[in-house]
Amino acid sequence: MDEPEASVHADSADRDPVATSNLLTIYRRRAGHVEDIGLSTLGFREAVQRLEETPHTSLRLAGVEGATGYPACVVFLAPDKAAVVAALAVLGPMPPT
């Protein structure tokens, strides 16, 4: 991350795991949406693919964001938090039109 200061929302990983099937529904839709509007992202489609392939029926989420709000990253963790299953980042807001 290029930002010298970042907020890590590690406490979010301590919340209850979320069903992987629900995450797939949400992030498939979001992946299509960010592509349609041209939002600068990293790893969105790859994250969806990894969610499709994971044997975990639930996952934990953690967030990281730069001091300006970007990049905004989502990390998908195994239920026991022992492994990163997938990650993605929104690199910045939409450019002005």
PDB file of C-alpha atoms in Angstrom:
ATOM      1  CA  MET A   1       0.000   0.000   0.000  1.00  0.00           C
ATOM      2  CA  ASP A   2       1.439   3.389  -0.927  1.00  0.00           C
ATOM      3  CA  GLU A   3      -0.370   5.261   1.825  1.00  0.00           C
ATOM      4  CA  PRO A   4       1.922   5.905   4.817  1.00  0.00           C
ATOM      5  CA  GLU A   5      -1.033   5.653   7.161  1.00  0.00           C
ATOM      6  CA  ALA A   6      -3.705   3.030   6.846  1.00  0.00           C
ATOM      7  CA  SER A   7      -6.623   1.942   8.973  1.00  0.00           C
ATOM      8  CA  VAL A   8      -6.843  -1.768   9.543  1.00  0.00           C
ATOM      9  CA  HIS A   9     -10.294  -2.948  10.467  1.00  0.00           C
ATOM     10  CA  ALA A  10      -9.005  -6.176  11.976  1.00  0.00           C
ATOM     11  CA  ASP A  11     -11.825  -6.195  14.506  1.00  0.00           C
ATOM     12  CA  SER A  12     -14.175  -6.916  11.615  1.00  0.00           C
ATOM     13  CA  ALA A  13     -12.453 -10.294  11.289  1.00  0.00           C
ATOM     14  CA  ASP A  14     -13.645 -11.066  14.810  1.00  0.00           C
ATOM     15  CA  ARG A  15     -17.284 -10.756  13.786  1.00  0.00           C
ATOM     16  CA  ASP A  16     -19.238 -13.871  12.934  1.00  0.00           C
ATOM     17  CA  PRO A  17     -18.272 -15.586   9.687  1.00  0.00           C
ATOM     18  CA  VAL A  18     -20.456 -14.884   6.650  1.00  0.00           C
ATOM     19  CA  ALA A  19     -21.805 -17.621   4.393  1.00  0.00           C
ATOM     20  CA  THR A  20     -19.588 -17.942   1.331  1.00  0.00           C
ATOM     21  CA  SER A  21     -22.669 -18.296  -0.868  1.00  0.00           C
ATOM     22  CA  ASN A  22     -23.889 -14.874   0.313  1.00  0.00           C
ATOM     23  CA  LEU A  23     -20.478 -13.330  -0.331  1.00  0.00           C
ATOM     24  CA  LEU A  24     -20.461 -14.808  -3.826  1.00  0.00           C
ATOM     25  CA  THR A  25     -23.838 -13.280  -4.615  1.00  0.00           C
ATOM     26  CA  ILE A  26     -22.695  -9.863  -3.383  1.00  0.00           C
ATOM     27  CA  TYR A  27     -19.224  -9.813  -4.914  1.00  0.00           C
ATOM     28  CA  ARG A  28     -20.248 -11.251  -8.297  1.00  0.00           C
ATOM     29  CA  ARG A  29     -22.715  -8.391  -8.589  1.00  0.00           C
ATOM     30  CA  ARG A  30     -20.163  -5.826  -7.388  1.00  0.00           C
ATOM     31  CA  ALA A  31     -17.488  -7.139  -9.777  1.00  0.00           C
ATOM     32  CA  GLY A  32     -19.823  -6.610 -12.719  1.00  0.00           C
ATOM     33  CA  HIS A  33     -20.841  -3.188 -11.464  1.00  0.00           C
ATOM     34  CA  VAL A  34     -17.306  -1.864 -10.951  1.00  0.00           C
ATOM     35  CA  GLU A  35     -16.353  -3.069 -14.438  1.00  0.00           C
ATOM     36  CA  ASP A  36     -19.439  -1.432 -15.949  1.00  0.00           C
ATOM     37  CA  ILE A  37     -18.688   1.952 -14.374  1.00  0.00           C
ATOM     38  CA  GLY A  38     -14.916   1.767 -14.907  1.00  0.00           C
ATOM     39  CA  LEU A  39     -13.930   1.938 -11.236  1.00  0.00           C
ATOM     40  CA  SER A  40     -10.226   1.277 -10.715  1.00  0.00           C
ATOM     41  CA  THR A  41      -9.856  -2.002  -8.815  1.00  0.00           C
ATOM     42  CA  LEU A  42      -7.342  -4.735  -8.257  1.00  0.00           C
ATOM     43  CA  GLY A  43      -8.142  -8.436  -7.932  1.00  0.00           C
ATOM     44  CA  PHE A  44     -11.938  -8.233  -8.034  1.00  0.00           C
ATOM     45  CA  ARG A  45     -12.566 -11.019 -10.565  1.00  0.00           C
ATOM     46  CA  GLU A  46      -9.790 -13.128  -9.051  1.00  0.00           C
ATOM     47  CA  ALA A  47     -11.360 -12.771  -5.610  1.00  0.00           C
ATOM     48  CA  VAL A  48     -14.718 -13.943  -6.968  1.00  0.00           C
ATOM     49  CA  GLN A  49     -13.026 -16.930  -8.589  1.00  0.00           C
ATOM     50  CA  ARG A  50     -11.311 -17.848  -5.324  1.00  0.00           C
ATOM     51  CA  LEU A  51     -14.605 -17.531  -3.449  1.00  0.00           C
ATOM     52  CA  GLU A  52     -16.143 -19.912  -5.990  1.00  0.00           C
ATOM     53  CA  GLU A  53     -13.322 -22.410  -5.465  1.00  0.00           C
ATOM     54  CA  THR A  54     -12.888 -22.302  -1.689  1.00  0.00           C
ATOM     55  CA  PRO A  55     -14.000 -25.334   0.322  1.00  0.00           C
ATOM     56  CA  HIS A  56     -14.987 -23.019   3.204  1.00  0.00           C
ATOM     57  CA  THR A  57     -18.740 -22.605   3.598  1.00  0.00           C
ATOM     58  CA  SER A  58     -18.207 -19.393   5.558  1.00  0.00           C
ATOM     59  CA  LEU A  59     -15.514 -16.738   5.658  1.00  0.00           C
ATOM     60  CA  ARG A  60     -14.468 -13.805   7.790  1.00  0.00           C
ATOM     61  CA  LEU A  61     -13.834 -10.374   6.327  1.00  0.00           C
ATOM     62  CA  ALA A  62     -11.283  -7.750   7.291  1.00  0.00           C
ATOM     63  CA  GLY A  63     -10.795  -4.321   5.797  1.00  0.00           C
ATOM     64  CA  VAL A  64      -7.860  -2.011   5.243  1.00  0.00           C
ATOM     65  CA  GLU A  65      -8.032   1.511   3.856  1.00  0.00           C
ATOM     66  CA  GLY A  66      -5.591   4.313   3.265  1.00  0.00           C
ATOM     67  CA  ALA A  67      -5.838   7.581   5.155  1.00  0.00           C
ATOM     68  CA  THR A  68      -7.752   9.123   2.227  1.00  0.00           C
ATOM     69  CA  GLY A  69     -10.144   6.168   2.051  1.00  0.00           C
ATOM     70  CA  TYR A  70      -8.276   4.605  -0.871  1.00  0.00           C
ATOM     71  CA  PRO A  71      -7.166   2.052  -1.518  1.00  0.00           C
ATOM     72  CA  ALA A  72     -10.024   0.303   0.208  1.00  0.00           C
ATOM     73  CA  CYS A  73      -9.207  -3.379   0.572  1.00  0.00           C
ATOM     74  CA  VAL A  74     -11.272  -6.383   1.591  1.00  0.00           C
ATOM     75  CA  VAL A  75      -9.558  -9.531   2.791  1.00  0.00           C
ATOM     76  CA  PHE A  76     -11.515 -12.798   2.910  1.00  0.00           C
ATOM     77  CA  LEU A  77     -10.201 -15.076   5.654  1.00  0.00           C
ATOM     78  CA  ALA A  78     -10.747 -18.724   6.495  1.00  0.00           C
ATOM     79  CA  PRO A  79     -13.178 -19.092   9.430  1.00  0.00           C
ATOM     80  CA  ASP A  80     -10.275 -19.791  11.818  1.00  0.00           C
ATOM     81  CA  LYS A  81      -8.371 -16.776  10.368  1.00  0.00           C
ATOM     82  CA  ALA A  82      -5.443 -19.084   9.545  1.00  0.00           C
ATOM     83  CA  ALA A  83      -5.405 -18.333   5.803  1.00  0.00           C
ATOM     84  CA  VAL A  84      -6.261 -15.591   3.336  1.00  0.00           C
ATOM     85  CA  VAL A  85      -8.701 -17.014   0.802  1.00  0.00           C
ATOM     86  CA  ALA A  86      -8.960 -13.909  -1.393  1.00  0.00           C
ATOM     87  CA  ALA A  87      -8.400 -10.156  -1.418  1.00  0.00           C
ATOM     88  CA  LEU A  88      -9.426  -7.190  -3.531  1.00  0.00           C
ATOM     89  CA  ALA A  89      -8.934  -3.449  -3.590  1.00  0.00           C
ATOM     90  CA  VAL A  90     -10.769  -0.402  -4.854  1.00  0.00           C
ATOM     91  CA  LEU A  91      -7.924   1.885  -5.844  1.00  0.00           C
ATOM     92  CA  GLY A  92      -9.707   5.200  -5.944  1.00  0.00           C
ATOM     93  CA  PRO A  93     -12.931   7.055  -6.513  1.00  0.00           C
ATOM     94  CA  MET A  94     -14.447   7.442  -9.935  1.00  0.00           C
ATOM     95  CA  PRO A  95     -12.623  10.015 -12.055  1.00  0.00           C
ATOM     96  CA  PRO A  96     -14.671  13.133 -12.799  1.00  0.00           C
ATOM     97  CA  THR A  97     -16.628  13.034 -16.030  1.00  0.00           C
TER      98      THR A  97
END
